[in-house]
Short mmCIF file of N, CA and C in Angstrom, two decimals:
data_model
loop_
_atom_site.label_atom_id
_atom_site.label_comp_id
_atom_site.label_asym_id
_atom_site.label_seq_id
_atom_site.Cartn_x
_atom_site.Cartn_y
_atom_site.Cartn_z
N UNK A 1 100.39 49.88 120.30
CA UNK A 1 100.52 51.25 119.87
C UNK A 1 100.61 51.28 118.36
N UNK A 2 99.99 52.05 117.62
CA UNK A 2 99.55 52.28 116.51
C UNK A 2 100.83 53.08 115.91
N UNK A 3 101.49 52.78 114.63
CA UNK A 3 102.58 53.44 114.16
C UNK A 3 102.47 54.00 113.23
N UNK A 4 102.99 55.70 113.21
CA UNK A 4 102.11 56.66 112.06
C UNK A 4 103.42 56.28 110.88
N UNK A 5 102.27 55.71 109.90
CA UNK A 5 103.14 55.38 108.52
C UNK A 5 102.95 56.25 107.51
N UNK A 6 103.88 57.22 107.37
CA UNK A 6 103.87 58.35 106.78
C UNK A 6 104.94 58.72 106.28
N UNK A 7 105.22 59.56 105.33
CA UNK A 7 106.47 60.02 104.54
C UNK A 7 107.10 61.28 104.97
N UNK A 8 106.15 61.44 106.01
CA UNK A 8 106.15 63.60 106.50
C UNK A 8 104.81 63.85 107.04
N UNK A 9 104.99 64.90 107.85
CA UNK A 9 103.84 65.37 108.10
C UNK A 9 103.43 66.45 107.56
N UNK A 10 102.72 66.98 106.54
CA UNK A 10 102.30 68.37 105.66
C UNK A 10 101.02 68.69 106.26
N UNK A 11 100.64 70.19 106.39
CA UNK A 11 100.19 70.80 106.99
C UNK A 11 98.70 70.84 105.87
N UNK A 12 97.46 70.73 106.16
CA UNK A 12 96.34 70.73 104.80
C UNK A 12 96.21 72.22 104.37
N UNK A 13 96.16 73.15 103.54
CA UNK A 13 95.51 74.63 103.30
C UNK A 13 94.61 74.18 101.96
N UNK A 14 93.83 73.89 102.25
CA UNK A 14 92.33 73.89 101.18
C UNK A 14 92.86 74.75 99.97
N UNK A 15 93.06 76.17 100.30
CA UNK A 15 93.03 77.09 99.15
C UNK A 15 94.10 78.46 99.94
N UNK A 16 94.82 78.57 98.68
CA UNK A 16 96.09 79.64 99.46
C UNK A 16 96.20 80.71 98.47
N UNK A 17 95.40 82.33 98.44
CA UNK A 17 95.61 83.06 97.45
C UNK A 17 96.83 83.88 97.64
N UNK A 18 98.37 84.24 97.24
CA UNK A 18 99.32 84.59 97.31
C UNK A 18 99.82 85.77 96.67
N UNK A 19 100.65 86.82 96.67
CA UNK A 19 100.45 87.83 96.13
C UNK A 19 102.04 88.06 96.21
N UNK A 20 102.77 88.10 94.94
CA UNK A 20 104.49 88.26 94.91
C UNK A 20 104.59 90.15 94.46
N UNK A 21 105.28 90.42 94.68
CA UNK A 21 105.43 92.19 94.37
C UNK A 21 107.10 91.88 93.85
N UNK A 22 107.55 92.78 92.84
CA UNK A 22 108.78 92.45 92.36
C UNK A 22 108.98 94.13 91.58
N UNK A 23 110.60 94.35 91.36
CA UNK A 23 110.93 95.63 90.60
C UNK A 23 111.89 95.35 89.52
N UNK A 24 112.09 96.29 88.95
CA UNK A 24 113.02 96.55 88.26
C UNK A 24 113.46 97.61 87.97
N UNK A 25 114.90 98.09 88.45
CA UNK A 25 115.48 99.52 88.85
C UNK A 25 115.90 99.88 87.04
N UNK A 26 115.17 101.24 87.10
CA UNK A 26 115.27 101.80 85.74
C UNK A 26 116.94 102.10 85.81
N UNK A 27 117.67 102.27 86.31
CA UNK A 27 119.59 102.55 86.35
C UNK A 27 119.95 101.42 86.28
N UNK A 28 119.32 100.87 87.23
CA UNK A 28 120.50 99.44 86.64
C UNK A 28 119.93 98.70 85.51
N UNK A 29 119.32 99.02 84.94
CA UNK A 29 118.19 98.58 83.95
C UNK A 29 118.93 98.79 82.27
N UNK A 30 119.62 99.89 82.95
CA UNK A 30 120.10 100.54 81.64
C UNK A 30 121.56 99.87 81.50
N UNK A 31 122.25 99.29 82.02
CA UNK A 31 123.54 98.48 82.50
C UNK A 31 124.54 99.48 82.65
N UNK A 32 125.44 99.00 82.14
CA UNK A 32 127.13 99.93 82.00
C UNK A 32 127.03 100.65 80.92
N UNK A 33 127.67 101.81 81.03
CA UNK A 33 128.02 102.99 79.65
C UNK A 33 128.60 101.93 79.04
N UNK A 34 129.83 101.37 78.94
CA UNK A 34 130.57 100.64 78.31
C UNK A 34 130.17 99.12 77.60
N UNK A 35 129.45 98.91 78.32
CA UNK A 35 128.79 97.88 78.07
C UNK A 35 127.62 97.30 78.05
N UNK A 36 126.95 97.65 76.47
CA UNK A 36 125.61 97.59 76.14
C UNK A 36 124.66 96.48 76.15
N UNK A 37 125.59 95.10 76.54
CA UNK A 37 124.85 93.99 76.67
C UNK A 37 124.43 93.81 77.71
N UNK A 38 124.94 93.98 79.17
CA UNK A 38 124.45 94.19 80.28
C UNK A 38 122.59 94.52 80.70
N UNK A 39 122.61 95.85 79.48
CA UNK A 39 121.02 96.83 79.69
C UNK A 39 120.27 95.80 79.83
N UNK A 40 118.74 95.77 80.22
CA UNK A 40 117.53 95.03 80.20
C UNK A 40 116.78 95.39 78.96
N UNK A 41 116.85 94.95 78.26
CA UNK A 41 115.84 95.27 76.86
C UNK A 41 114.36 94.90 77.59
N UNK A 42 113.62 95.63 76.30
CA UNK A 42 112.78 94.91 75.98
C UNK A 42 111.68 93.45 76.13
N UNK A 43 113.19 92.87 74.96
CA UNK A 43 112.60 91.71 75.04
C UNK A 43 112.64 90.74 76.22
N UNK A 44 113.91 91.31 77.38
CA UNK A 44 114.50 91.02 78.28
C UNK A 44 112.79 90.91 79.29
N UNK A 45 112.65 92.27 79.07
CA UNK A 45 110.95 92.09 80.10
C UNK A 45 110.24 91.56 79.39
N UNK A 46 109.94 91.24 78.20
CA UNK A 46 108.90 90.55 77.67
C UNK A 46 109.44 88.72 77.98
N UNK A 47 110.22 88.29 78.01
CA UNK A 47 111.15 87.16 78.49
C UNK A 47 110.19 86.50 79.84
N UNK A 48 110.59 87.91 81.05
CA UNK A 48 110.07 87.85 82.44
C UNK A 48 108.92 87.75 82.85
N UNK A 49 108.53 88.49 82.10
CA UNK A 49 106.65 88.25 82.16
C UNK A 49 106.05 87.57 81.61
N UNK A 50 106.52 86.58 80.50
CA UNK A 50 106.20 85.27 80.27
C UNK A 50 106.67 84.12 81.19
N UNK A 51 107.76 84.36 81.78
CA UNK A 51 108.26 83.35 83.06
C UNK A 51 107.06 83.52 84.17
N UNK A 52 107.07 84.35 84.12
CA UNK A 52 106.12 84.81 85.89
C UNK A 52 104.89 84.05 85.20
N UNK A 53 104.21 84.26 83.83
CA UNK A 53 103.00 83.78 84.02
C UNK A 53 103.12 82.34 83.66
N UNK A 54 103.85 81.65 83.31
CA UNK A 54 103.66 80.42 83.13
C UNK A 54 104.79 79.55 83.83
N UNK A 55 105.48 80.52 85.55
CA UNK A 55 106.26 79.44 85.86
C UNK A 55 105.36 78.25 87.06
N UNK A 56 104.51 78.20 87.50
CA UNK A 56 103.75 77.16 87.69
C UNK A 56 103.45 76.00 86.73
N UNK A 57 103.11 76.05 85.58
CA UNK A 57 103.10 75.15 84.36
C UNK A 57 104.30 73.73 84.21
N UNK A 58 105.47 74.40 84.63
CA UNK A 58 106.28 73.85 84.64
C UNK A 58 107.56 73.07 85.76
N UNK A 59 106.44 73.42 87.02
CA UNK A 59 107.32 72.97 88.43
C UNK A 59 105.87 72.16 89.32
N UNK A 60 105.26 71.06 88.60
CA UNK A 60 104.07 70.31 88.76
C UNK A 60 104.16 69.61 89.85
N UNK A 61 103.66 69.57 90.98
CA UNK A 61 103.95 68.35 92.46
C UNK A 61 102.90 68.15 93.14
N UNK A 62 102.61 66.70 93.35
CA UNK A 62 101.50 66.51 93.90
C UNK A 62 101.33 67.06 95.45
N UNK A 63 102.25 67.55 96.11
CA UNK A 63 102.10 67.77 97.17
C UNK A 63 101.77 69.85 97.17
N UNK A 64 101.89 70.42 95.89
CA UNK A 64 101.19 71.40 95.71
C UNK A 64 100.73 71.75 95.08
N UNK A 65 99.64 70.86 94.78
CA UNK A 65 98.13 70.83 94.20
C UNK A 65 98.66 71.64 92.66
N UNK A 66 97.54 72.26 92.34
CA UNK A 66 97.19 72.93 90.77
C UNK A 66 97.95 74.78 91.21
N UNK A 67 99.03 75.33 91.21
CA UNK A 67 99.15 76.39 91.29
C UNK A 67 99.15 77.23 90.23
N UNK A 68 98.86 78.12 90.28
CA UNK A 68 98.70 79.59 88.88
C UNK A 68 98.98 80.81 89.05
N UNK A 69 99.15 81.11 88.15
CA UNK A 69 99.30 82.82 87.96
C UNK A 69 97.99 83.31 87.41
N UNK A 70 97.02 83.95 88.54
CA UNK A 70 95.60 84.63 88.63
C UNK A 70 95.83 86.13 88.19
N UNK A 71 96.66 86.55 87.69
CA UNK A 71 97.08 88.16 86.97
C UNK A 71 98.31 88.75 87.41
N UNK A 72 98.62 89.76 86.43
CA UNK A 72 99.80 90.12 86.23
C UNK A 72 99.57 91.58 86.12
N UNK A 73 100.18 92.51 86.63
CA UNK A 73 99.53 93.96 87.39
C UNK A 73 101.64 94.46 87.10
N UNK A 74 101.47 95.02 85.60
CA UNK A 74 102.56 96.00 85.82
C UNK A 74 102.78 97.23 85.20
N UNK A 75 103.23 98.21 86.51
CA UNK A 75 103.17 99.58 86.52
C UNK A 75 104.46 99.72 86.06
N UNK A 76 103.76 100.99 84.66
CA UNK A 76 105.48 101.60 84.28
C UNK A 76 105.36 103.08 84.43
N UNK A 77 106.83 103.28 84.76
CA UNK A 77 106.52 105.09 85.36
C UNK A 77 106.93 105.85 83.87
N UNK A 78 106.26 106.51 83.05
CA UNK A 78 106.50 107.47 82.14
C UNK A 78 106.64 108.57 81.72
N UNK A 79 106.35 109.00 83.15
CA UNK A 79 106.61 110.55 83.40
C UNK A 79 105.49 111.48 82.87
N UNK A 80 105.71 112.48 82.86
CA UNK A 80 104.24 113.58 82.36
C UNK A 80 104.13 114.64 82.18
N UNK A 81 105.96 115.31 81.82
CA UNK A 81 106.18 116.63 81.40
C UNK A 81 106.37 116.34 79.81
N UNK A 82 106.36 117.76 79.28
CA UNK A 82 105.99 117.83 77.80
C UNK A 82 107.11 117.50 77.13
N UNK A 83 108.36 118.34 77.70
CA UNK A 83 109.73 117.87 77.42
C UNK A 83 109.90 116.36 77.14
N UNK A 84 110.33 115.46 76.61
CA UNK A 84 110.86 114.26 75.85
C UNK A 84 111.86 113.71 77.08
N UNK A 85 113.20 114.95 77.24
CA UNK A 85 113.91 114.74 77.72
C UNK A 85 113.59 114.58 79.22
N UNK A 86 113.02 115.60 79.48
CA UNK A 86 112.25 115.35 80.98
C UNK A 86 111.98 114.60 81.60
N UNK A 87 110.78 114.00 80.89
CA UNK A 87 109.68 112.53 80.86
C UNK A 87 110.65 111.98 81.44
N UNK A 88 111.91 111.46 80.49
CA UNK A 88 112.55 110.58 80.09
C UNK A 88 113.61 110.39 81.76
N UNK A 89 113.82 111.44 81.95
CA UNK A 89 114.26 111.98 83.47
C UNK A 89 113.35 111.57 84.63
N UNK A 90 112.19 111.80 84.59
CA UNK A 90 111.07 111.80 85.57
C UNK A 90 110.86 110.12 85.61
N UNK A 91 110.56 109.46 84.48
CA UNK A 91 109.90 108.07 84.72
C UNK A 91 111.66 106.94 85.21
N UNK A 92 112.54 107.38 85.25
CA UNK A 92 113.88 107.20 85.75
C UNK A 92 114.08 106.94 87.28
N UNK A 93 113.00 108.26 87.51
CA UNK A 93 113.19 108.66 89.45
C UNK A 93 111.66 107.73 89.48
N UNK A 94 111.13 107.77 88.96
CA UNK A 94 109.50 107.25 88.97
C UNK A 94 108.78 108.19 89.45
N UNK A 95 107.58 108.08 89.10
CA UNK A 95 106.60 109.19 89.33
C UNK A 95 105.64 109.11 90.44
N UNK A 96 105.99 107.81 91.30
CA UNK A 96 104.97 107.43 92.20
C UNK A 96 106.06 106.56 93.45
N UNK A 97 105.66 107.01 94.91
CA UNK A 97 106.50 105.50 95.61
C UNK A 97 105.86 104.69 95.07
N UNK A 98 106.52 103.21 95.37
CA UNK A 98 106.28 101.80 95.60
C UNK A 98 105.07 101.58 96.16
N UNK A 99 105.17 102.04 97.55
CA UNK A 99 104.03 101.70 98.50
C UNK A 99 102.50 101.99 97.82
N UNK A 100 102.58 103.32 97.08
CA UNK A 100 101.59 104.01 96.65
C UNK A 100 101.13 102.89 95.25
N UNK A 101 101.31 102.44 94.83
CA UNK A 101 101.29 101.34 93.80
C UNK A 101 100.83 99.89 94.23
N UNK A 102 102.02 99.58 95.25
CA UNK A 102 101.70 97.97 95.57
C UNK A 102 100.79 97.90 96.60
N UNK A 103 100.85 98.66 97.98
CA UNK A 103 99.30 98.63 98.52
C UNK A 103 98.36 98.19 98.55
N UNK A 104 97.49 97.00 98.61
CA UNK A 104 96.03 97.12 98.02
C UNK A 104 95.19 96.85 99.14
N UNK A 105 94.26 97.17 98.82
CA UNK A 105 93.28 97.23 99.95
C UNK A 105 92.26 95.24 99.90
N UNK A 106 92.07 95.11 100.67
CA UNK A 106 91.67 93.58 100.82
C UNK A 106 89.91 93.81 101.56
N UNK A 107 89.60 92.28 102.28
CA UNK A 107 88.68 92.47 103.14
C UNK A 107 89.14 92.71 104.51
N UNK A 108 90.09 92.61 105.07
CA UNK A 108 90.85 92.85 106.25
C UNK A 108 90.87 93.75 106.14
N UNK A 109 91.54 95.22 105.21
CA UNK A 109 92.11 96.31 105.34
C UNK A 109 91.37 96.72 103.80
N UNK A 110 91.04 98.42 104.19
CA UNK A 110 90.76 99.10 104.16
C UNK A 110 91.65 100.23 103.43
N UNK A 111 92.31 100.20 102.15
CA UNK A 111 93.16 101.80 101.67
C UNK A 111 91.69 102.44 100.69
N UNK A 112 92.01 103.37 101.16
CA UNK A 112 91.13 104.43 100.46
C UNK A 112 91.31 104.53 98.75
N UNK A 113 92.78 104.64 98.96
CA UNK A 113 92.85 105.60 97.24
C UNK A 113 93.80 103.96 96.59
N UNK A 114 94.07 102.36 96.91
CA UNK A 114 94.44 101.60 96.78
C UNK A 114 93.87 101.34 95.11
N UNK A 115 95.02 101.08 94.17
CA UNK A 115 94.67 100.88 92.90
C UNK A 115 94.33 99.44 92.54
N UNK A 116 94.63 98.76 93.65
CA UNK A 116 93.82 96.92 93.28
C UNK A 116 93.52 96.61 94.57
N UNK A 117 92.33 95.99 94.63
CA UNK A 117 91.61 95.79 95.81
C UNK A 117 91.09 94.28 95.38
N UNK A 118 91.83 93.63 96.39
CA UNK A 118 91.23 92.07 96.72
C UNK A 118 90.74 91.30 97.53
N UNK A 119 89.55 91.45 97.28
CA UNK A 119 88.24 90.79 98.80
C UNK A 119 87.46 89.68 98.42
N UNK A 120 87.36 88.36 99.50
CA UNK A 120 86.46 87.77 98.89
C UNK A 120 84.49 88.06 99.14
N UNK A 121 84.63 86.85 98.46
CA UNK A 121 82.92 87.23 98.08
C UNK A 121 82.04 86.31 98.81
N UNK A 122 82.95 85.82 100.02
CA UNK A 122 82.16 84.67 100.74
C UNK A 122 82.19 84.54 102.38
N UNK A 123 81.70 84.63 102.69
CA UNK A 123 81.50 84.69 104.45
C UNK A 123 82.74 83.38 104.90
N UNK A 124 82.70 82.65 104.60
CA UNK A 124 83.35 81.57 104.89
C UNK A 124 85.02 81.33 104.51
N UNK A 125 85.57 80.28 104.63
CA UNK A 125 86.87 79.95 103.96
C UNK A 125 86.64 80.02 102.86
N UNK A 126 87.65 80.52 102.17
CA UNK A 126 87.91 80.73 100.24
C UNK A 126 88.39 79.23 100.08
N UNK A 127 87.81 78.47 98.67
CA UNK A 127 87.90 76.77 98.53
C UNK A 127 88.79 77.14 97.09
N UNK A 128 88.32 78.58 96.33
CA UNK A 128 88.85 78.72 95.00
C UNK A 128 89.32 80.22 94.44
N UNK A 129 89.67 80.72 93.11
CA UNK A 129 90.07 81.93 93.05
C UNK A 129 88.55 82.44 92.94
N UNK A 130 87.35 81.63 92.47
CA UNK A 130 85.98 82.13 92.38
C UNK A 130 85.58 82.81 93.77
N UNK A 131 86.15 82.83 94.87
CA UNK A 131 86.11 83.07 95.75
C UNK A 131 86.20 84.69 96.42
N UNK A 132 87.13 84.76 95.35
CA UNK A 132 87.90 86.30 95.45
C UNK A 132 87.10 87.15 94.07
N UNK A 133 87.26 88.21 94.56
CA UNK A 133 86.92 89.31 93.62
C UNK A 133 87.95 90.29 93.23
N UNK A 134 88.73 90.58 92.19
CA UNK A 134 90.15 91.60 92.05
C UNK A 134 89.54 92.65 91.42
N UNK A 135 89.71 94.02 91.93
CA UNK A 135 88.77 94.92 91.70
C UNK A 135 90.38 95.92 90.87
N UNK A 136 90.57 96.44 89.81
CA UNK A 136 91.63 97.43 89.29
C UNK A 136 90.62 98.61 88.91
N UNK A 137 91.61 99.37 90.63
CA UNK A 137 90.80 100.92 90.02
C UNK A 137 91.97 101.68 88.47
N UNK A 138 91.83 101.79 87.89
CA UNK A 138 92.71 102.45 86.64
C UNK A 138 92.55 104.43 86.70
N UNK A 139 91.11 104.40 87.26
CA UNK A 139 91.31 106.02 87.63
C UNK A 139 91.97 106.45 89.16
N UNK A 140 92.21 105.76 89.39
CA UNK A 140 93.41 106.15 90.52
C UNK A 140 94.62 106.33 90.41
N UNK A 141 94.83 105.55 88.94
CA UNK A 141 96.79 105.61 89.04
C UNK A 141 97.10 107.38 89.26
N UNK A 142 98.31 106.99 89.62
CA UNK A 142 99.52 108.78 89.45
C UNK A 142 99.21 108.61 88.24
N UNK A 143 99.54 110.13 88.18
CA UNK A 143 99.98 110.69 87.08
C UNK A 143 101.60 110.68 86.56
N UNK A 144 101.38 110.01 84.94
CA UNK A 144 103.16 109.21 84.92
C UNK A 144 102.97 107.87 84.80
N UNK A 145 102.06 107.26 85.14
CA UNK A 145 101.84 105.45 85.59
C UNK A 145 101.52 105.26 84.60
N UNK A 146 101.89 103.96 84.17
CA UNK A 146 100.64 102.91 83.38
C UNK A 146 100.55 101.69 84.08
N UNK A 147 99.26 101.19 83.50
CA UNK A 147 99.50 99.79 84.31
C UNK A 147 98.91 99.17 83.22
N UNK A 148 99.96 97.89 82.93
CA UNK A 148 100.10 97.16 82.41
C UNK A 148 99.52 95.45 82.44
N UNK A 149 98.37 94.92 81.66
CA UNK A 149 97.91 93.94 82.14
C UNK A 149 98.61 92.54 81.26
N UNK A 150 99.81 92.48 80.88
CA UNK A 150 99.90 91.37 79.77
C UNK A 150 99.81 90.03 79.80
#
């Protein structure tokens, strides 16, 4: 009898395209009245969105291949009354659900009014991201949105 000399048994996936969705609550965003160090600055999101795109770079293993960050898709709510103060009110509550944002329509499924649509371009198993096509409709956002590509 033949003895399987192995370290583990790992499962093969050729090619795995993955899709993370994440928030950040404009209230708690703002921290404590009392305490101004708490808030999320700025630079605090500019910080995060350099983590997200380059935390593959730095967690390298042969047992999961070459991973990446294939784009970065972020919506900010800014509201869209004339008032200052308003806006400032409106992009707070946000101007759009979640769902209506993160949604996207694929080759499986089908959203109509979906603001990123990701299908591939090949009859077969996907081997690479050349595989896929990421389509950003930008005339679809709400009104209030931006979307942000950094």
């Amino acid at each position: 009898m033949a003895l399987l000399r192995t370290m583990g048994r790992k499962a093969l996936i050729p090619y795995g395209l993955y899709v993370a969705k994440g928030f950040i609550s404009a209230h708690l965003a703002q921290g404590e009245k009392d305490n101004e160090k708490a808030a999320f600055s700025g630079e605090d999101l500019n910080n995060l969105l350099a983590a997200l795109k380059g935390m593959w770079d730095h967690d390298r293993s042969a047992s999961k291949g070459v991973m990446s960050c294939r784009g970065l898709y972020v919506f900010r709510h800014v509201g869209t009354d004339t008032d200052p103060v308003q806006r400032v009110r409106q992009a707070m509550l946000g101007c759009a659900p979640a769902q209506r944002l993160l949604d996207f329509g694929t080759h499986h499924r089908e959203i109509a009014d979906s603001i990123i649509d990701i299908r591939k371009t090949i009859a077969g198993s996907p081997r690479s991201f050349a595989d896929y096509v990421v389509t950003v409709h930008r005339d679809r956002l709400p009104a209030g949105v931006e979307l942000l590509e950094p």
